[in-house]
mmCIF file of C-alpha atoms in Angstrom:
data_model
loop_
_atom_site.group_PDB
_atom_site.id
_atom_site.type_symbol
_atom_site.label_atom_id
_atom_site.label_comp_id
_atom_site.label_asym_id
_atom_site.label_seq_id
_atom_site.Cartn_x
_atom_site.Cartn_y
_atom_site.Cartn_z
ATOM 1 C CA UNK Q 1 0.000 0.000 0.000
ATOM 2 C CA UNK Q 2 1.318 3.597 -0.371
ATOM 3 C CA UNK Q 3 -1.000 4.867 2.254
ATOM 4 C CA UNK Q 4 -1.439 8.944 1.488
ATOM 5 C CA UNK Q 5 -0.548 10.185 -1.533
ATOM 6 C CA UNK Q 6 -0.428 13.788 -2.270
ATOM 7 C CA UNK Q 7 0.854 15.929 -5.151
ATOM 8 C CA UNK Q 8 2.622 18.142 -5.904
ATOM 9 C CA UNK Q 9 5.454 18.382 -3.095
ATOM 10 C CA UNK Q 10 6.127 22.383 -4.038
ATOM 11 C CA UNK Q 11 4.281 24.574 -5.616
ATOM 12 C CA UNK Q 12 4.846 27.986 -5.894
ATOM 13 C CA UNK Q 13 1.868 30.332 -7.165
ATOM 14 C CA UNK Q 14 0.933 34.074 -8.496
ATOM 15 C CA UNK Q 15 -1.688 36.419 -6.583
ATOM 16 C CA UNK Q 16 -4.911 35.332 -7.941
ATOM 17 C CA UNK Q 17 -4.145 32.211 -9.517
ATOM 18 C CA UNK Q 18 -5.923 28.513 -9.490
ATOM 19 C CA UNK Q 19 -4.872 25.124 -8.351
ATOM 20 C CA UNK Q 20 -5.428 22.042 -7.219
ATOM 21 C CA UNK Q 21 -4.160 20.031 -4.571
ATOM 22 C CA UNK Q 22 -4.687 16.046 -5.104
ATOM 23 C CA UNK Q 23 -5.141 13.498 -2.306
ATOM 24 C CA UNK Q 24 -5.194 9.718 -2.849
ATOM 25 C CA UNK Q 25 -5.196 6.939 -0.436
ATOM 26 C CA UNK Q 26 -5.782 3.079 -1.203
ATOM 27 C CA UNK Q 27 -6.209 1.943 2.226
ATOM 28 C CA UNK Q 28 -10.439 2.162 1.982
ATOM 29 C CA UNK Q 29 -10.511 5.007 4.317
ATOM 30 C CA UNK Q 30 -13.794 6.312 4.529
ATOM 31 C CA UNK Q 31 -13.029 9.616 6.316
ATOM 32 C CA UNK Q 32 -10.549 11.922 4.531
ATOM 33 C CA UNK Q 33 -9.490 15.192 5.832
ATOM 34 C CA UNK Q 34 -7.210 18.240 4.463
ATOM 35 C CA UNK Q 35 -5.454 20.290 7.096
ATOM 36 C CA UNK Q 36 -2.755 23.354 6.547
ATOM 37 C CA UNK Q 37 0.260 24.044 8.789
ATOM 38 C CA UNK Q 38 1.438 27.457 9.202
ATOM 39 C CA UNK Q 39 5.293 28.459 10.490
ATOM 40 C CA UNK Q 40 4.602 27.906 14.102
ATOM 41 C CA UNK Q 41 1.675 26.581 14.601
ATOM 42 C CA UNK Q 42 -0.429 23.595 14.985
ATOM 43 C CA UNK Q 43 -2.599 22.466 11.886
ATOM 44 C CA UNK Q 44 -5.828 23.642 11.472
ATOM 45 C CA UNK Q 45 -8.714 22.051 9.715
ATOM 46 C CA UNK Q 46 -9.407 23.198 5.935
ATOM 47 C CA UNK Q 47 -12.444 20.536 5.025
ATOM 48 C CA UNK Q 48 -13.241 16.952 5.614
ATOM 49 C CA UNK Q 49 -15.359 14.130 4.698
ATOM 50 C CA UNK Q 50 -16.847 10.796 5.816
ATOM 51 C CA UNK Q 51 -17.239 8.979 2.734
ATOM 52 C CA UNK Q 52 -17.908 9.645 -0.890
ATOM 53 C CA UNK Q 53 -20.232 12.428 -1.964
ATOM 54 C CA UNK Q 54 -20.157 14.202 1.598
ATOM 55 C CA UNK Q 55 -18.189 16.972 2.456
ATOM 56 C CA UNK Q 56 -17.834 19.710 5.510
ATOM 57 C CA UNK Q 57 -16.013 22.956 6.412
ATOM 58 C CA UNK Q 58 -13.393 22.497 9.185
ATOM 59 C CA UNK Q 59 -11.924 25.341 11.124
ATOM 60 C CA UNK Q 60 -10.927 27.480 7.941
ATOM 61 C CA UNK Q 61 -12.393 26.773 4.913
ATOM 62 C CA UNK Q 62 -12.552 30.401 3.352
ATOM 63 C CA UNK Q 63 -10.825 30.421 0.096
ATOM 64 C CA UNK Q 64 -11.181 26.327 -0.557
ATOM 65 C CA UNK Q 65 -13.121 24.157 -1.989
ATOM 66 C CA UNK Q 66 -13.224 19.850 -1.997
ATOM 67 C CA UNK Q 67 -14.931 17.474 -3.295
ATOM 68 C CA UNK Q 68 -15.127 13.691 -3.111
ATOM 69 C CA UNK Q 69 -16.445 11.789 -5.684
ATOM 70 C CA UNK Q 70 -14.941 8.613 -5.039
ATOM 71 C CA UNK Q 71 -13.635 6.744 -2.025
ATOM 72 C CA UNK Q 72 -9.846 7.306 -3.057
ATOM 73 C CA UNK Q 73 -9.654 11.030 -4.125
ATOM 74 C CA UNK Q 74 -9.794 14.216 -1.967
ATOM 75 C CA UNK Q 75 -8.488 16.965 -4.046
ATOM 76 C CA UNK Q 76 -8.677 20.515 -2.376
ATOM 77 C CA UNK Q 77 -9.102 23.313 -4.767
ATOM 78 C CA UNK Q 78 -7.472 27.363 -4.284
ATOM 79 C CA UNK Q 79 -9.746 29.197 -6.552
ATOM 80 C CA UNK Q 80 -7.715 32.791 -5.905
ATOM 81 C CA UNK Q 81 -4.773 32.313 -4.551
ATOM 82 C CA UNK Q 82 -3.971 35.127 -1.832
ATOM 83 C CA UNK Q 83 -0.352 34.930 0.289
ATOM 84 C CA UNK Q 84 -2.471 34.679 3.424
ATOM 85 C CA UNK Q 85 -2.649 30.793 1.613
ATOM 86 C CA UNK Q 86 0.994 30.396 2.122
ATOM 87 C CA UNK Q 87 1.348 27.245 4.382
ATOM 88 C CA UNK Q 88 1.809 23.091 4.177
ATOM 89 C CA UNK Q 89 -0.878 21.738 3.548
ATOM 90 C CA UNK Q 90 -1.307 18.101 4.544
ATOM 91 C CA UNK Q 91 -4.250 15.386 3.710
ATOM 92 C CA UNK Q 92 -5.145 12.786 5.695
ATOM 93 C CA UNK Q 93 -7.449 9.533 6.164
ATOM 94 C CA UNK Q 94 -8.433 7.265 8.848
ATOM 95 C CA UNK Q 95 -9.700 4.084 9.382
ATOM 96 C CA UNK Q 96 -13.780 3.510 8.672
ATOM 97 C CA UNK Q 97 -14.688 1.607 12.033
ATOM 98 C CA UNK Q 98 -15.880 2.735 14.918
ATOM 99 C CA UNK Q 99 -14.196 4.936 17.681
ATOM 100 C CA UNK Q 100 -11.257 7.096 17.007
ATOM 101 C CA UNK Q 101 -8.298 5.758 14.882
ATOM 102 C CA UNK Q 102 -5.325 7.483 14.214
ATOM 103 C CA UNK Q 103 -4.851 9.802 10.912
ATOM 104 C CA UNK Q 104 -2.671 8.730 8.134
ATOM 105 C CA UNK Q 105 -0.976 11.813 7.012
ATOM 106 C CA UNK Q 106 0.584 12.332 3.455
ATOM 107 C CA UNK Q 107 3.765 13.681 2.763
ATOM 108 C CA UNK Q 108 2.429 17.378 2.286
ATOM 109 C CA UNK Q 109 2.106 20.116 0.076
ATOM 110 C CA UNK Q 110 4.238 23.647 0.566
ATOM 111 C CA UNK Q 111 2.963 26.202 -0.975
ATOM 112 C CA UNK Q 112 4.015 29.671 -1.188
ATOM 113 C CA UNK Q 113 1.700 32.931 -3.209
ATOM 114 C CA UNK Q 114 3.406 35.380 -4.130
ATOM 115 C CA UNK U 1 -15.751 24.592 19.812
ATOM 116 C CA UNK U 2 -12.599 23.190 21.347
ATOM 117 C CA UNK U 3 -9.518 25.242 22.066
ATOM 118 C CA UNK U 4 -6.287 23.852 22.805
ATOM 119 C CA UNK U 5 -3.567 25.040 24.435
ATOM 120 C CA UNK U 6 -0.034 23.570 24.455
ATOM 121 C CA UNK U 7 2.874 24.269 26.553
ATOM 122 C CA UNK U 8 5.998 24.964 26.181
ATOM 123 C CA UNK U 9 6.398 26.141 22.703
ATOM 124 C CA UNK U 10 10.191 24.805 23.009
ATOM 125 C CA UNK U 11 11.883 22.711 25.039
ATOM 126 C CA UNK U 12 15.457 20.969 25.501
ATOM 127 C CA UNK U 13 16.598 18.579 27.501
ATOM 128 C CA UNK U 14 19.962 16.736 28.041
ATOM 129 C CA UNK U 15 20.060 12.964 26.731
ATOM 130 C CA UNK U 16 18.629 10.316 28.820
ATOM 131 C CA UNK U 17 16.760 13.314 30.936
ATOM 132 C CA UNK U 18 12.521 12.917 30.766
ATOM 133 C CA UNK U 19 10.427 15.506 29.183
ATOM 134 C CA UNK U 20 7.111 16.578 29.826
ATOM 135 C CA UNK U 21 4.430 18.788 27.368
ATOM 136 C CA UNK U 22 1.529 19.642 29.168
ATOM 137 C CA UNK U 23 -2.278 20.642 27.523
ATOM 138 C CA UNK U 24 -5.580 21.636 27.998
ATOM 139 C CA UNK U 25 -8.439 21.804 26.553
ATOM 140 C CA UNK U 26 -11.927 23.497 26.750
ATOM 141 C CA UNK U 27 -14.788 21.298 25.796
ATOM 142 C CA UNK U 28 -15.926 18.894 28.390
ATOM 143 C CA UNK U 29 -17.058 16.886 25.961
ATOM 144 C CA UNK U 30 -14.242 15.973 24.506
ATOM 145 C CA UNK U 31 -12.758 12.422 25.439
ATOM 146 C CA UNK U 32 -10.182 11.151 22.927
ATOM 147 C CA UNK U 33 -6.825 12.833 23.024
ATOM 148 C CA UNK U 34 -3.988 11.630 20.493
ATOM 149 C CA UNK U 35 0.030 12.734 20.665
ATOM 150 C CA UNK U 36 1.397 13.401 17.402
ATOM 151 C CA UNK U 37 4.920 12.888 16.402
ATOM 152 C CA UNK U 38 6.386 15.578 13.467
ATOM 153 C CA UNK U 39 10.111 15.017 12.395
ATOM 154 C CA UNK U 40 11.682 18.092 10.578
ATOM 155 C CA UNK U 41 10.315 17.978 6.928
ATOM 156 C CA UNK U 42 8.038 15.050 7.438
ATOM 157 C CA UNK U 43 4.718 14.214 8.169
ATOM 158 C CA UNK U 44 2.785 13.893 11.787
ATOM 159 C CA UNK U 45 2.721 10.545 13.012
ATOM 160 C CA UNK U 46 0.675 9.418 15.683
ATOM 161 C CA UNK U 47 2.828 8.135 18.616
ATOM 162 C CA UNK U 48 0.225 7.366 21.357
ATOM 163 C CA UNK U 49 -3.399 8.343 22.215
ATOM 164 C CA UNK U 50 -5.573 8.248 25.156
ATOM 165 C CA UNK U 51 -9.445 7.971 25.843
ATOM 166 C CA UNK U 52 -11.210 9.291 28.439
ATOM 167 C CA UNK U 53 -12.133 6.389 30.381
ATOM 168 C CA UNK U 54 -8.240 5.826 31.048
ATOM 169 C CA UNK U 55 -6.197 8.084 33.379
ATOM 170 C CA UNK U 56 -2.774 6.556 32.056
ATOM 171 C CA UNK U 57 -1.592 5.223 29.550
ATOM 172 C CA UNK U 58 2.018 3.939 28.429
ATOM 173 C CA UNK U 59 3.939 2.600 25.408
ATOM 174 C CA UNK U 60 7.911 1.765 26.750
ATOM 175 C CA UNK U 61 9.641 5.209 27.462
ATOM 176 C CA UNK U 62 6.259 7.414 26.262
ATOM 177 C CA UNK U 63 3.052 7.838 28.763
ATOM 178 C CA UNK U 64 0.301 9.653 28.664
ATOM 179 C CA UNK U 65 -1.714 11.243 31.568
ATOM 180 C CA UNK U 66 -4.769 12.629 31.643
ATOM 181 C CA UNK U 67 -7.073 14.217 34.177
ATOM 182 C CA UNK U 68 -10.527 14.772 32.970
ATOM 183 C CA UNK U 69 -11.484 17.183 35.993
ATOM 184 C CA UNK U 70 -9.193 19.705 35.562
ATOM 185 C CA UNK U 71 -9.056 19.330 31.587
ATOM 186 C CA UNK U 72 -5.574 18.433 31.032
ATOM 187 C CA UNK U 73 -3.123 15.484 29.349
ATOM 188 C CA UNK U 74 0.435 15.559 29.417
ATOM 189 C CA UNK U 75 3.178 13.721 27.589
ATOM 190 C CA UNK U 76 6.106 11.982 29.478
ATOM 191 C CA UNK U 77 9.291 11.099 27.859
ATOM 192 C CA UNK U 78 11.460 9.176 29.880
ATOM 193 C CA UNK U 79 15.343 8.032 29.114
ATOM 194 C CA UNK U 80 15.199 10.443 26.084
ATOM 195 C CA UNK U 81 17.224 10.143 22.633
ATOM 196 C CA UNK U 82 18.670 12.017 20.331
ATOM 197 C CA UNK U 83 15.765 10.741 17.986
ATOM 198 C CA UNK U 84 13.004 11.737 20.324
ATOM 199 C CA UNK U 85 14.168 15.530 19.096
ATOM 200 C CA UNK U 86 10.802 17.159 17.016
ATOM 201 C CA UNK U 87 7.946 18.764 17.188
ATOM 202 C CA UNK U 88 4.841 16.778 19.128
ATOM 203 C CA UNK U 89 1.348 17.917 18.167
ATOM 204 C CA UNK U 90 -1.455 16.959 21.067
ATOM 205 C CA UNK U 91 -5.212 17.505 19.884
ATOM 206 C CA UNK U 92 -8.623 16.795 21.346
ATOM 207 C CA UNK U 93 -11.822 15.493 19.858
ATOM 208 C CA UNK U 94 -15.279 14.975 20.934
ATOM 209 C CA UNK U 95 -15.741 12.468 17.605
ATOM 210 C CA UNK U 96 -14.083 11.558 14.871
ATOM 211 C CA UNK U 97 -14.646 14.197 12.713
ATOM 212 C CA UNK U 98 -12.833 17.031 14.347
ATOM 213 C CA UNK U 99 -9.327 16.729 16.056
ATOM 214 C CA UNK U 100 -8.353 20.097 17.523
ATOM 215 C CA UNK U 101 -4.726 20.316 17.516
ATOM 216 C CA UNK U 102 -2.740 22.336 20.208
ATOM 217 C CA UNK U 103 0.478 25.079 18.604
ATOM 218 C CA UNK U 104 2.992 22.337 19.020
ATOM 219 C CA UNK U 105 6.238 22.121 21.138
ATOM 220 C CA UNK U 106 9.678 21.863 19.582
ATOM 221 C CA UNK U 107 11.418 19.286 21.647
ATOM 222 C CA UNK U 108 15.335 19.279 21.684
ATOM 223 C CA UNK U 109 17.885 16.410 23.367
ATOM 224 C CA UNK U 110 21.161 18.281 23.960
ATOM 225 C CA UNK U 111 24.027 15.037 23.414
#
């Protein structure tokens, strides 16, 4: 299994621009979440969801957008990029049973607007 | 919603000294708390967790503590190594949706 995938590592993008971030995981994970990490600080919660087709806002989900149309895939979307985006911004998944299981993180994504 | 607060922000201590990182949280109703592991440049791995209907809870030289009254968990490091140096994440939940995740303390073993 590769567990969390996530591309790209880097990105680096222009005031105002569009991208997307892509999450995959092959471990049947129901619940995926995305999560950014700011110099300093602990991560916060972008958007998450607990199986395909069903999505919710986290902590700060101004300026992003997800969707999940398939068990595997979690891609977070920057419609306007703004350098208040700057950050690593990880994906995660955990386990579909009952309780509380640990996250799987991926490898995260840096990415600076400038 | 939950707030957590983590303290220190930094700490360093000499080889085969303990360490401890103390939090607290807000929300009463929260009763799973998970310690989180982040090497420089990598990604957060969980390292131990804790539920609420457990005051302690150990895995070799890392325990947990918590104390549901006064809303706080702590991490104890005992014996530590120069791998044990990174940053350790603790977080809250209520369910299994939402981990709240405390600022983070930067953990340094002096040879």
């Amino acid at each position: 299994n590769a567990g969390v995938t996530q591309t790209p590592k880097f990105r680096i993008l222009k005031i105002g621009q569009s991208m997307t971030l892509q999450c995959a995981q092959d471990m049947n994970h129901n619940y995926m979440y995305w999560y950014r990490q700011d110099p300093g600080m602990g991560l916060k919660l972008i958007y998450y969801s607990v199986g395909a087709g069903i999505t919710d806002k986290g902590e700060v989900p101004n300026g992003y957008n997800v969707s999940r149309s398939t068990t595997e895939d979690f891609p977070l979307r920057l419609e306007l990029a703004a350098p208040s985006q700057t950050s690593v911004y990880f994906c995660a998944s955990s386990y579909p049973s009952g309780g509380y299981e640990k996250l799987f993180f991926g490898s995260g994504t840096q990415l600076s607007v400038l | 919603g939950e707030n957590v607060e983590q303290h220190p922000s930094t700490l360093s201590v000499q080889e085969g000294d303990s360490a401890v990182i103390k939090c607290t949280y807000s929300d009463s109703a929260s009763n799973y708390f998970p310690w989180y592991k982040q090497e420089l440049g990598k990604r957060p791995q969980l390292i131990i967790d804790i539920r609420s209907n457990v005051g302690e809870k150990k895995d070799q030289r890392i325990a947990v503590t918590l104390n549901k009254t006064a809303k706080h968990f702590s991490l104890h490091i005992t014996e530590t190594q120069p791998e044990d140096s990174a940053v350790y994440f603790c977080a809250a939940s209520e369910n299994r949706e939402k981990l709240t995740f405390g600022t983070g303390t930067r953990l340094t073993i002096i040879p």
